[in-house]
Coordinates of C-alpha atoms and ligand atoms in Angstrom, one line a residue:
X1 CA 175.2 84.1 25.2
X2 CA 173.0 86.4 23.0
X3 CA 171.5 85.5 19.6
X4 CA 170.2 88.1 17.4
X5 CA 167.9 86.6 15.0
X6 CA 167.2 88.6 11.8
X7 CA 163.1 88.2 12.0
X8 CA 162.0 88.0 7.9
X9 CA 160.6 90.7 6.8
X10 CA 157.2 91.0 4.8
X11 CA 159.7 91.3 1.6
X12 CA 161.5 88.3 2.2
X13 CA 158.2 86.1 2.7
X14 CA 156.6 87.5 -0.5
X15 CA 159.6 86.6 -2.1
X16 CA 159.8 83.4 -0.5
X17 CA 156.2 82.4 -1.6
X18 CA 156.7 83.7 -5.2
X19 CA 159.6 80.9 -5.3
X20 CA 157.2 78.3 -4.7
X21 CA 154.7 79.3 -7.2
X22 CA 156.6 80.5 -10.2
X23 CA 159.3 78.2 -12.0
X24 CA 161.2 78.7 -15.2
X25 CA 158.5 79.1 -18.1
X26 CA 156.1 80.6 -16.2
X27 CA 153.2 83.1 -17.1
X28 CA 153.3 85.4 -14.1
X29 CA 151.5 88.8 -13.1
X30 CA 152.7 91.8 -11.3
X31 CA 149.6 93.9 -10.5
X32 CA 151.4 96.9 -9.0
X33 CA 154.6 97.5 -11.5
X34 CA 155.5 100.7 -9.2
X35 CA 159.4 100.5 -9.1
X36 CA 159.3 97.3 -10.8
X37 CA 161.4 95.8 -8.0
X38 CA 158.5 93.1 -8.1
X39 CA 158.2 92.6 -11.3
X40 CA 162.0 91.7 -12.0
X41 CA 162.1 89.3 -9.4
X42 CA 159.3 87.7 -11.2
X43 CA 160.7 87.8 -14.6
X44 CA 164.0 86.3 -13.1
X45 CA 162.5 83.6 -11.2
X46 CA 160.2 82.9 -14.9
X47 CA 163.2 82.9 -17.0
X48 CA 163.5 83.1 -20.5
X49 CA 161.0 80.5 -21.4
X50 CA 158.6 82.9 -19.2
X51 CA 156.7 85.8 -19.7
X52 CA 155.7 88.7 -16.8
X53 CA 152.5 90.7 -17.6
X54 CA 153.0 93.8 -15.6
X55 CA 150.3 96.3 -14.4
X56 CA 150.5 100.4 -13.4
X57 CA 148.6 103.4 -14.0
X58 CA 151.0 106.0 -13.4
X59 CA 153.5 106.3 -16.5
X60 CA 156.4 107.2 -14.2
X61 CA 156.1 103.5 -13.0
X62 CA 156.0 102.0 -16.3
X63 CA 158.9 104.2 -17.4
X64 CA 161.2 103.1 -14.0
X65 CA 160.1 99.9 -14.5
X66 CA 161.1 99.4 -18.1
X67 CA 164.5 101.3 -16.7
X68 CA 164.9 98.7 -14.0
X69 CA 164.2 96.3 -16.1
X70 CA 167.1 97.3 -19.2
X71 CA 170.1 96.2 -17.3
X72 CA 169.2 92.4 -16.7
X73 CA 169.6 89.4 -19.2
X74 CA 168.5 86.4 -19.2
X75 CA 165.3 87.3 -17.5
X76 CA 161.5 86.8 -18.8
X77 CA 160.3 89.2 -21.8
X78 CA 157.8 91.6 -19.7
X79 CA 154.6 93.2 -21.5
X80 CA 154.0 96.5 -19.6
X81 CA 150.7 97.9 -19.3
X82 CA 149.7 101.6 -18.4
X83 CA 146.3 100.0 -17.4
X84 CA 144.7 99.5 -14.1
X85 CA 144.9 95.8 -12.9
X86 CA 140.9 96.0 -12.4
X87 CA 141.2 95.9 -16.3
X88 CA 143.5 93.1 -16.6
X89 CA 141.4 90.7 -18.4
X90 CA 140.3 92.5 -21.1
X91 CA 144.8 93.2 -22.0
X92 CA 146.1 89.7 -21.9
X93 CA 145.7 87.3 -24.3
X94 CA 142.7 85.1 -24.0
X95 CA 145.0 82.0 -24.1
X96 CA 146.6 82.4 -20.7
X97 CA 143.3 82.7 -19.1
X98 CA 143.8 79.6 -16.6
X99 CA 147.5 79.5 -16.7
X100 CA 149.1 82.0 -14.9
X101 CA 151.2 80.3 -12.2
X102 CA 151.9 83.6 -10.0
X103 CA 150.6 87.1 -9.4
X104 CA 151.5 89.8 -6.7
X105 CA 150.2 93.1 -5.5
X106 CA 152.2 95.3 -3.8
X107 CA 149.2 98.1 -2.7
X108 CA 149.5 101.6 -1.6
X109 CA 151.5 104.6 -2.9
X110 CA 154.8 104.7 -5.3
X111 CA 157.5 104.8 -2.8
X112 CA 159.1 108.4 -3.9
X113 CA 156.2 109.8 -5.7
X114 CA 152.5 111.0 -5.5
X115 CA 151.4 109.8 -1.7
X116 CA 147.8 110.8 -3.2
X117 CA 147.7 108.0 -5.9
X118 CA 147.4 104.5 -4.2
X119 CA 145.2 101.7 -4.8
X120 CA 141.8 101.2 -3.7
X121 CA 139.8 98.3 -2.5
X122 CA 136.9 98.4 -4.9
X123 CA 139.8 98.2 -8.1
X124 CA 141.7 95.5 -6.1
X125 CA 138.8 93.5 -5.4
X126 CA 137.7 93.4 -8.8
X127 CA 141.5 92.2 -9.8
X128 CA 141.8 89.6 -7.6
X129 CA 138.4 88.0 -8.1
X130 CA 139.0 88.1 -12.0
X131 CA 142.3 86.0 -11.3
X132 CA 140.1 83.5 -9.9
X133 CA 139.9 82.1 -13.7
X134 CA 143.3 83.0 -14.7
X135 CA 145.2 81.2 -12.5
X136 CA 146.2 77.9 -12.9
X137 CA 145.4 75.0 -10.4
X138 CA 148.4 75.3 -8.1
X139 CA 149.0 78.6 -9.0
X140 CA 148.6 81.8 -6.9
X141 CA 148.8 85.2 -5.6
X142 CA 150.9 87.5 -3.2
X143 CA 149.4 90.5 -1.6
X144 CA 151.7 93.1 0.4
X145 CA 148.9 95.3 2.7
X146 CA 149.9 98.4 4.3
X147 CA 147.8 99.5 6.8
X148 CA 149.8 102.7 7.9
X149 CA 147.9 105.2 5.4
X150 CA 144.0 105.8 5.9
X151 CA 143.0 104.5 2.5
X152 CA 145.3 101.6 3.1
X153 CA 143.9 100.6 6.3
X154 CA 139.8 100.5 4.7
X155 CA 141.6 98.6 1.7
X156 CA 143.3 96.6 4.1
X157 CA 140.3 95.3 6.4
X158 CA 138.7 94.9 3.0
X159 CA 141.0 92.3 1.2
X160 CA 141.4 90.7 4.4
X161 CA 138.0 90.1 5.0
X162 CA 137.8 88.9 1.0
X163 CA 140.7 86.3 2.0
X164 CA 138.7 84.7 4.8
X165 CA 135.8 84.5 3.0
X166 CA 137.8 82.3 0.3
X167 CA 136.4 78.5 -0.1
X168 CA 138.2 75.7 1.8
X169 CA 138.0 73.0 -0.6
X170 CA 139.1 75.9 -3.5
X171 CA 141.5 78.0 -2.4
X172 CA 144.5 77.8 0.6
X173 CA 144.9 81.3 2.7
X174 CA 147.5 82.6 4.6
X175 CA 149.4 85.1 6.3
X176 CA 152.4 86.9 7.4
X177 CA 152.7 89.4 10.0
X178 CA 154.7 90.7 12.8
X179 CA 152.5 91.0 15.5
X180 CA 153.9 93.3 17.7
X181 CA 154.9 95.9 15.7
X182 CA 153.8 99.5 17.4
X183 CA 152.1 100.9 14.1
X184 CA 151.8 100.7 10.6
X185 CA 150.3 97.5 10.4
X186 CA 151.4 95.4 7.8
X187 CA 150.1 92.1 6.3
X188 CA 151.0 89.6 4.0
X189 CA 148.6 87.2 2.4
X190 CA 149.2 84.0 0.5
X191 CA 146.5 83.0 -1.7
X192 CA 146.8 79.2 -3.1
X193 CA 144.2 78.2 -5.8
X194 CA 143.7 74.0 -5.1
X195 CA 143.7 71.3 -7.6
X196 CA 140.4 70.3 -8.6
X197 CA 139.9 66.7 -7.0
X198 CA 138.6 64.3 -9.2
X199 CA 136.7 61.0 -8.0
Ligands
SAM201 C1 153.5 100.2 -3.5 S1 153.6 100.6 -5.2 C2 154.1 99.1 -6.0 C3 155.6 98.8 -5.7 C4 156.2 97.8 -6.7 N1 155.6 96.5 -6.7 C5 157.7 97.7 -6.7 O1 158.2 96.6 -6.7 O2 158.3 98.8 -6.7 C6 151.8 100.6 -5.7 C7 151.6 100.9 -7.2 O3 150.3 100.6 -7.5 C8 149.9 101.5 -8.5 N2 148.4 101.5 -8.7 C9 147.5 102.2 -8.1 N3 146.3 101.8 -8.5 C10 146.4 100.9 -9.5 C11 145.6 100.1 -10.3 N4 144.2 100.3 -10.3 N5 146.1 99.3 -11.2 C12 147.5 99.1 -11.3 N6 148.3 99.8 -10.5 C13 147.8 100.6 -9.6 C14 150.5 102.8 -8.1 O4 150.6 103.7 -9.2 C15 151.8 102.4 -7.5 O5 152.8 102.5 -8.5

């Protein structure tokens, strides 16, 4: 007899581990809007009581997000910002600083659109150490890397190499990839920020 097991993609785990981390009412991030595919499953996992903070620099993004986005009730209000994520901190209230349960990136190009505008490691690096302070204990972040383009694959190695480098008794680390696949590499990383332990 022959099984054919349908291996989960890097989609299905991302959205997997955004289910553990955000739960009606929570404040959640998308980093990348793009399509906005992200961000909707977000605000629909967050709920009404939540609220999605969503991040692009390119306004066709934020303009097929906010499309995406018009057909669904009963989903979290979203706050789009044309705004790169590296700027983040200074666009959100101050009072969610240390509460946000959930943030994802989702690097590289806009699927359909300009191949030439993708994110880079320097601007991602800078996002993800600012959400250090933003997110809550328990709370934490989602990052889709695709290694297939050559800016991808330097931003790739980079925010690897920041993962591993995260503190044990801080932060939980890990990933999701298929191993064998001929090119393109692809990783997903799950980045858990750990309860303070108290003595
Ligand atoms: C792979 S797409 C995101 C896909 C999206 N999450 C979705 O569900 O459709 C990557 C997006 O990152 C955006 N981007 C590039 N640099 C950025 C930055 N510094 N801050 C925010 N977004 C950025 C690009 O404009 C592009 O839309």
């Amino acid at each position: 007899m022959h099984f054919t097991l349908n291996m989960p993609g890097l989609l299905d785990m991302g959205k997997y581990f955004l289910s553990l981390l955000a739960k009606p009412g929570a404040l959640v991030m998308d980093l990348t809007a793009g399509n906005g595919h992200d961000t909707l499953f977000l605000a629909q996992l967050a709920g009404r009581e939540g609220q999605v903070f969503s991040f692009d620099i390119q306004n066709q993004a934020i303009s097929n997000t906010r499309k995406l986005l018009s057909v669904y009730k009963d989903i979290a209000p979203v706050e789009l910002f044309l705004a790169g994520h590296e700027y983040f901190d200074k666009l959100l209230p101050q009072n969610v600083k240390g509460c946000i349960s959930a943030a994802v990136f989702n690097l590289g190009y806009l699927p359909g659109s300009n191949k030439e505008i993708v994110t880079h490691a320097p601007t991602t690096l800078q996002a993800l150490n600012k959400l250090a302070d933003w997110l809550r204990p328990d709370g934490g972040i989602v990052v889709h890397i695709y290694m297939g383009h050559p800016e991808g694959a330097l931003e790739g190695e980079a925010v690897i190499a920041w993962a591993k480098g995260l503190a044990w008794n801080s932060w939980s680390v890990a990933s999701y990839e298929v191993v064998n696949k001929p090119k393109n590499r692809e990783v997903l990383l799950f980045i858990v920020k750990k309860q303070p332990i108290h003595e």
